[in-house]
mmCIF file of C-alpha atoms and ligand atoms in Angstrom:
data_model
loop_
_atom_site.group_PDB
_atom_site.id
_atom_site.type_symbol
_atom_site.label_atom_id
_atom_site.label_comp_id
_atom_site.label_asym_id
_atom_site.label_seq_id
_atom_site.Cartn_x
_atom_site.Cartn_y
_atom_site.Cartn_z
ATOM 1 C CA VAL A 1 -0.646 -25.406 18.547
ATOM 2 C CA THR A 2 -2.681 -24.419 21.584
ATOM 3 C CA PHE A 3 -3.950 -26.754 24.292
ATOM 4 C CA ASP A 4 -7.498 -26.410 22.958
ATOM 5 C CA GLN A 5 -6.393 -27.453 19.503
ATOM 6 C CA VAL A 6 -4.656 -30.513 20.901
ATOM 7 C CA THR A 7 -7.701 -31.615 22.883
ATOM 8 C CA SER A 8 -10.044 -31.035 19.967
ATOM 9 C CA MET A 9 -7.801 -33.233 17.841
ATOM 10 C CA SER A 10 -8.111 -36.150 20.251
ATOM 11 C CA GLN A 11 -10.506 -38.735 19.006
ATOM 12 C CA LEU A 12 -13.946 -39.664 20.172
ATOM 13 C CA ILE A 13 -14.239 -43.398 20.556
ATOM 14 C CA GLN A 14 -16.821 -45.952 21.522
ATOM 15 C CA ILE A 15 -16.024 -49.214 23.209
ATOM 16 C CA VAL A 16 -18.289 -52.117 23.977
ATOM 17 C CA TYR A 17 -17.246 -54.779 26.423
ATOM 18 C CA CYS A 18 -18.842 -57.578 28.349
ATOM 19 C CA SER A 19 -18.012 -59.221 31.644
ATOM 20 C CA ARG A 20 -19.431 -61.613 34.195
ATOM 21 C CA SER A 21 -20.576 -60.382 37.593
ATOM 22 C CA THR A 22 -18.889 -61.949 40.601
ATOM 23 C CA PHE A 23 -21.729 -61.217 43.002
ATOM 24 C CA PRO A 24 -24.731 -63.508 43.344
ATOM 25 C CA ALA A 25 -27.970 -62.338 41.811
ATOM 26 C CA VAL A 26 -30.466 -61.039 44.342
ATOM 27 C CA ALA A 27 -34.039 -60.882 43.168
ATOM 28 C CA GLN A 28 -35.213 -57.309 43.578
ATOM 29 C CA ALA A 29 -38.772 -56.097 43.569
ATOM 30 C CA ASP A 30 -37.896 -53.139 41.375
ATOM 31 C CA GLY A 31 -35.483 -55.102 39.260
ATOM 32 C CA VAL A 32 -32.297 -53.275 40.144
ATOM 33 C CA GLU A 33 -29.632 -55.359 41.795
ATOM 34 C CA PRO A 34 -28.183 -53.433 44.776
ATOM 35 C CA GLU A 35 -24.634 -53.963 43.538
ATOM 36 C CA VAL A 36 -25.599 -52.729 40.075
ATOM 37 C CA GLY A 37 -27.247 -49.724 41.704
ATOM 38 C CA ARG A 38 -23.959 -48.847 43.400
ATOM 39 C CA ILE A 39 -22.060 -49.187 40.118
ATOM 40 C CA LEU A 40 -24.552 -46.843 38.473
ATOM 41 C CA MET A 41 -24.182 -44.296 41.265
ATOM 42 C CA GLN A 42 -20.411 -44.335 40.888
ATOM 43 C CA SER A 43 -20.654 -44.065 37.118
ATOM 44 C CA ARG A 44 -23.051 -41.150 37.239
ATOM 45 C CA ARG A 45 -20.865 -39.348 39.730
ATOM 46 C CA ASN A 46 -17.614 -39.903 37.821
ATOM 47 C CA ASN A 47 -18.461 -39.953 34.126
ATOM 48 C CA PRO A 48 -19.619 -36.342 33.732
ATOM 49 C CA LYS A 49 -16.241 -35.205 35.086
ATOM 50 C CA SER A 50 -14.484 -36.903 32.159
ATOM 51 C CA ASP A 51 -17.224 -36.227 29.606
ATOM 52 C CA LEU A 52 -17.962 -39.920 29.365
ATOM 53 C CA VAL A 53 -21.357 -41.262 28.414
ATOM 54 C CA GLY A 54 -22.773 -44.694 27.833
ATOM 55 C CA ALA A 55 -25.143 -47.423 28.808
ATOM 56 C CA LEU A 56 -25.055 -50.496 30.969
ATOM 57 C CA TYR A 57 -27.056 -53.657 30.680
ATOM 58 C CA TYR A 58 -27.069 -56.421 33.246
ATOM 59 C CA GLY A 59 -28.699 -59.745 32.528
ATOM 60 C CA ASP A 60 -28.215 -63.379 33.497
ATOM 61 C CA GLY A 61 -25.065 -62.512 35.414
ATOM 62 C CA TYR A 62 -23.441 -60.683 32.507
ATOM 63 C CA PHE A 63 -22.648 -57.020 32.046
ATOM 64 C CA PHE A 64 -22.745 -55.394 28.641
ATOM 65 C CA GLN A 65 -21.496 -51.849 28.627
ATOM 66 C CA CYS A 66 -21.023 -49.246 25.946
ATOM 67 C CA LEU A 67 -18.736 -46.313 26.761
ATOM 68 C CA GLU A 68 -18.164 -43.212 24.662
ATOM 69 C CA GLY A 69 -15.839 -40.279 25.061
ATOM 70 C CA GLU A 70 -12.380 -38.929 24.358
ATOM 71 C CA GLU A 71 -9.996 -41.777 23.679
ATOM 72 C CA GLY A 72 -7.831 -41.065 26.737
ATOM 73 C CA ALA A 73 -10.791 -40.824 29.107
ATOM 74 C CA VAL A 74 -12.305 -44.061 27.825
ATOM 75 C CA GLU A 75 -9.004 -45.890 28.107
ATOM 76 C CA THR A 76 -8.384 -44.622 31.630
ATOM 77 C CA LEU A 77 -11.789 -45.839 32.767
ATOM 78 C CA TYR A 78 -11.418 -49.166 30.983
ATOM 79 C CA ALA A 79 -8.090 -49.773 32.732
ATOM 80 C CA ARG A 80 -9.793 -49.086 36.079
ATOM 81 C CA LEU A 81 -12.695 -51.350 35.169
ATOM 82 C CA LEU A 82 -10.369 -54.263 34.514
ATOM 83 C CA ASP A 83 -9.369 -54.196 38.177
ATOM 84 C CA ASP A 84 -12.903 -54.031 39.558
ATOM 85 C CA PRO A 85 -13.535 -57.159 41.655
ATOM 86 C CA ARG A 86 -17.284 -56.978 41.039
ATOM 87 C CA HIS A 87 -16.807 -58.557 37.628
ATOM 88 C CA THR A 88 -14.457 -60.911 35.838
ATOM 89 C CA ASP A 89 -13.769 -62.204 32.312
ATOM 90 C CA VAL A 90 -13.844 -58.652 30.991
ATOM 91 C CA ARG A 91 -13.694 -58.837 27.201
ATOM 92 C CA LEU A 92 -13.468 -55.937 24.799
ATOM 93 C CA MET A 93 -15.912 -56.673 22.011
ATOM 94 C CA ARG A 94 -15.570 -53.515 19.980
ATOM 95 C CA ARG A 95 -13.579 -50.325 19.762
ATOM 96 C CA GLN A 96 -14.238 -47.738 17.101
ATOM 97 C CA THR A 97 -13.906 -44.042 16.468
ATOM 98 C CA ILE A 98 -17.162 -42.146 16.303
ATOM 99 C CA ALA A 99 -18.161 -38.755 14.919
ATOM 100 C CA GLN A 100 -20.436 -38.016 17.844
ATOM 101 C CA ARG A 101 -21.685 -39.590 21.026
ATOM 102 C CA GLY A 102 -24.730 -41.809 20.647
ATOM 103 C CA PHE A 103 -25.589 -41.531 24.352
ATOM 104 C CA GLU A 104 -25.122 -37.777 24.451
ATOM 105 C CA ARG A 105 -27.548 -37.202 27.281
ATOM 106 C CA TRP A 106 -26.645 -40.121 29.529
ATOM 107 C CA SER A 107 -23.734 -40.298 31.932
ATOM 108 C CA MET A 108 -24.687 -43.947 32.339
ATOM 109 C CA LYS A 109 -28.001 -45.081 31.049
ATOM 110 C CA TYR A 110 -29.339 -48.206 32.678
ATOM 111 C CA VAL A 111 -31.639 -50.445 30.723
ATOM 112 C CA PRO A 112 -33.041 -53.232 32.881
ATOM 113 C CA THR A 113 -33.979 -56.551 31.350
ATOM 114 C CA ALA A 114 -36.123 -55.416 28.497
ATOM 115 C CA SER A 115 -38.503 -57.366 26.322
ATOM 116 C CA ASP A 116 -36.652 -56.007 23.274
ATOM 117 C CA VAL A 117 -33.501 -57.720 24.472
ATOM 118 C CA GLN A 118 -35.381 -60.971 25.051
ATOM 119 C CA ALA A 119 -36.676 -60.726 21.490
ATOM 120 C CA LEU A 120 -33.143 -60.129 20.179
ATOM 121 C CA LEU A 121 -31.902 -63.240 21.986
ATOM 122 C CA ALA A 122 -34.810 -65.347 20.752
ATOM 123 C CA ARG A 123 -34.298 -64.177 17.160
ATOM 124 C CA ASN A 124 -30.721 -65.369 17.366
ATOM 125 C CA GLY A 125 -31.445 -68.646 19.087
ATOM 126 C CA LEU A 126 -29.937 -67.711 22.450
ATOM 127 C CA ARG A 127 -31.670 -68.901 25.600
ATOM 128 C CA SER A 128 -29.898 -66.548 27.964
ATOM 129 C CA PHE A 129 -28.040 -63.265 27.838
ATOM 130 C CA ASP A 130 -24.483 -64.340 27.032
ATOM 131 C CA PRO A 131 -22.652 -61.546 25.162
ATOM 132 C CA ASN A 132 -19.749 -63.895 24.449
ATOM 133 C CA ARG A 133 -21.991 -65.561 21.923
ATOM 134 C CA PHE A 134 -22.994 -62.331 20.200
ATOM 135 C CA SER A 135 -22.138 -61.877 16.539
ATOM 136 C CA ASP A 136 -21.034 -58.439 15.297
ATOM 137 C CA ARG A 137 -24.539 -57.894 14.065
ATOM 138 C CA MET A 138 -25.960 -58.675 17.517
ATOM 139 C CA ILE A 139 -23.541 -56.211 19.111
ATOM 140 C CA ASP A 140 -24.852 -53.552 16.710
ATOM 141 C CA ASP A 141 -28.439 -54.461 17.499
ATOM 142 C CA MET A 142 -27.816 -54.488 21.249
ATOM 143 C CA VAL A 143 -26.168 -51.042 21.204
ATOM 144 C CA GLY A 144 -29.099 -49.853 19.088
ATOM 145 C CA LEU A 145 -31.553 -51.174 21.668
ATOM 146 C CA LEU A 146 -29.689 -49.411 24.452
ATOM 147 C CA GLN A 147 -29.782 -46.161 22.504
ATOM 148 C CA ALA A 148 -33.432 -46.475 21.554
ATOM 149 C CA GLY A 149 -34.667 -47.606 24.950
ATOM 150 C CA SER A 150 -35.076 -44.114 26.272
ATOM 151 C CA GLU A 151 -37.817 -41.832 27.493
ATOM 152 C CA ALA A 152 -39.780 -42.793 24.408
ATOM 153 C CA THR A 153 -40.337 -46.230 25.946
ATOM 154 C CA GLN A 154 -41.288 -44.656 29.245
ATOM 155 C CA THR A 155 -43.843 -42.267 27.842
ATOM 156 C CA ALA A 156 -45.094 -44.030 24.740
ATOM 157 C CA ARG A 157 -46.097 -47.328 26.267
ATOM 158 C CA PRO A 158 -46.386 -48.319 29.905
ATOM 159 C CA SER A 159 -44.017 -51.257 29.906
ATOM 160 C CA PRO A 160 -43.888 -53.868 32.690
ATOM 161 C CA THR A 161 -40.101 -53.470 32.586
ATOM 162 C CA PRO A 162 -39.700 -49.735 32.125
ATOM 163 C CA VAL A 163 -36.430 -48.337 30.932
ATOM 164 C CA LEU A 164 -35.010 -46.941 34.124
ATOM 165 C CA ALA A 165 -32.802 -44.527 32.301
ATOM 166 C CA ALA A 166 -32.571 -41.974 35.036
ATOM 167 C CA SER A 167 -29.849 -39.415 35.301
ATOM 168 C CA PRO A 168 -29.818 -37.530 32.056
ATOM 169 C CA ARG A 169 -26.772 -35.314 31.941
ATOM 170 C CA SER A 170 -28.928 -32.275 32.584
ATOM 171 C CA ALA A 171 -30.076 -33.673 35.938
ATOM 172 C CA SER A 172 -28.075 -31.103 37.861
ATOM 173 C CA GLY A 173 -29.952 -28.331 36.049
ATOM 174 C CA GLY A 174 -33.244 -29.896 37.083
ATOM 175 C CA LEU A 175 -32.043 -30.185 40.670
ATOM 176 C CA ALA A 176 -30.951 -26.575 40.689
ATOM 177 C CA SER A 177 -34.323 -25.330 39.521
ATOM 178 C CA ALA A 178 -36.091 -27.583 42.035
ATOM 179 C CA ALA A 179 -33.924 -26.115 44.792
ATOM 180 C CA PHE A 180 -34.688 -22.619 43.551
ATOM 181 C CA GLY A 181 -38.411 -23.367 43.563
ATOM 182 C CA LEU A 182 -38.230 -24.653 47.134
ATOM 183 C CA ALA A 183 -36.323 -21.573 48.250
ATOM 184 C CA ALA A 184 -38.914 -19.298 46.627
ATOM 185 C CA LEU A 185 -41.711 -21.207 48.364
ATOM 186 C CA ALA A 186 -39.952 -20.923 51.724
ATOM 187 C CA LEU A 187 -39.629 -17.161 51.217
ATOM 188 C CA VAL A 188 -43.357 -16.791 50.478
ATOM 189 C CA VAL A 189 -44.259 -18.840 53.565
ATOM 190 C CA ALA A 190 -41.929 -16.733 55.708
ATOM 191 C CA VAL A 191 -43.411 -13.469 54.408
ATOM 192 C CA VAL A 192 -46.976 -14.704 55.014
ATOM 193 C CA ALA A 193 -46.040 -15.776 58.556
ATOM 194 C CA LEU A 194 -44.424 -12.395 59.189
ATOM 195 C CA VAL A 195 -47.449 -10.454 57.882
ATOM 196 C CA ARG A 196 -49.794 -12.525 60.073
ATOM 197 C CA THR A 197 -47.847 -11.730 63.240
ATOM 198 C CA PHE A 198 -48.449 -7.992 62.711
HETATM 199 C C1 FMN B 201 -19.772 -53.431 35.073
HETATM 200 C C2 FMN B 201 -19.150 -52.202 35.668
HETATM 201 C C3 FMN B 201 -19.313 -50.976 35.040
HETATM 202 C C4 FMN B 201 -18.741 -49.820 35.562
HETATM 203 N N1 FMN B 201 -18.897 -48.622 34.920
HETATM 204 C C5 FMN B 201 -18.302 -47.516 35.402
HETATM 205 C C6 FMN B 201 -18.424 -46.268 34.728
HETATM 206 O O1 FMN B 201 -19.058 -46.133 33.685
HETATM 207 N N2 FMN B 201 -17.819 -45.185 35.304
HETATM 208 C C7 FMN B 201 -17.118 -45.260 36.468
HETATM 209 O O2 FMN B 201 -16.586 -44.244 36.918
HETATM 210 N N3 FMN B 201 -16.998 -46.426 37.128
HETATM 211 C C8 FMN B 201 -17.570 -47.541 36.637
HETATM 212 N N4 FMN B 201 -17.443 -48.731 37.313
HETATM 213 C C9 FMN B 201 -16.738 -48.726 38.609
HETATM 214 C C10 FMN B 201 -15.233 -48.703 38.447
HETATM 215 O O3 FMN B 201 -14.745 -50.005 38.217
HETATM 216 C C11 FMN B 201 -14.573 -48.158 39.720
HETATM 217 O O4 FMN B 201 -14.980 -48.915 40.827
HETATM 218 C C12 FMN B 201 -14.983 -46.725 39.974
HETATM 219 O O5 FMN B 201 -14.821 -45.952 38.820
HETATM 220 C C13 FMN B 201 -14.157 -46.110 41.128
HETATM 221 O O6 FMN B 201 -14.657 -44.838 41.330
HETATM 222 P P1 FMN B 201 -14.516 -44.091 42.736
HETATM 223 O O7 FMN B 201 -13.038 -44.027 42.998
HETATM 224 O O8 FMN B 201 -15.134 -42.761 42.519
HETATM 225 O O9 FMN B 201 -15.268 -44.928 43.752
HETATM 226 C C14 FMN B 201 -18.003 -49.902 36.776
HETATM 227 C C15 FMN B 201 -17.848 -51.125 37.412
HETATM 228 C C16 FMN B 201 -18.411 -52.278 36.870
HETATM 229 C C17 FMN B 201 -18.229 -53.584 37.584
#
């Protein structure tokens, strides 16, 4: 049995957990809490290294996060998360094996308070976003909303609360080509300047 065979045998899992933020909510013009912004930056820096993907929702002082990846990688991150002082009452709501990642393109997709979520709460008689009161069915629906709330929402209808799902996993490719374009432009400018001096 080779190393590759061992790693390909390890399971892909999905976990969903919720927690309560320990920091006070600060109203932000663009809707992203500074502390949440920092968490997203960390997640997007770290998760690609362990092939982890997922989505994070933050509402009414609660986090709801879905994480997907190799079992070991997910468990390592979850253990680290438990010690993070920025949240408390961390509760694992679901853990299941999956055939493939549902957030394939997102190192950590962020869906700000969306009208779809408000509708989900209203349908189930909840006045605020409290994942501890979610039924299994609501967990399914919430994960579905996080998966669906993608570029489609951004392009199809101009929403007052756009899905700020930046950082697709291919972002580095986009950056690289942008850098290449800039370099090419600089070269053209330099050549033109050189020609003009003669
Ligand atoms: C709600 C919440 C979600 C988080 N999600 C992730 C995540 O997806 N990936 C990650 O690496 N860190 C995440 N973190 C941060 C970790 O707890 C930890 O601070 C971080 O991984 C440390 O990374 P660093 O050593 O690179 O700073 C999250 C923290 C909170 C409070």
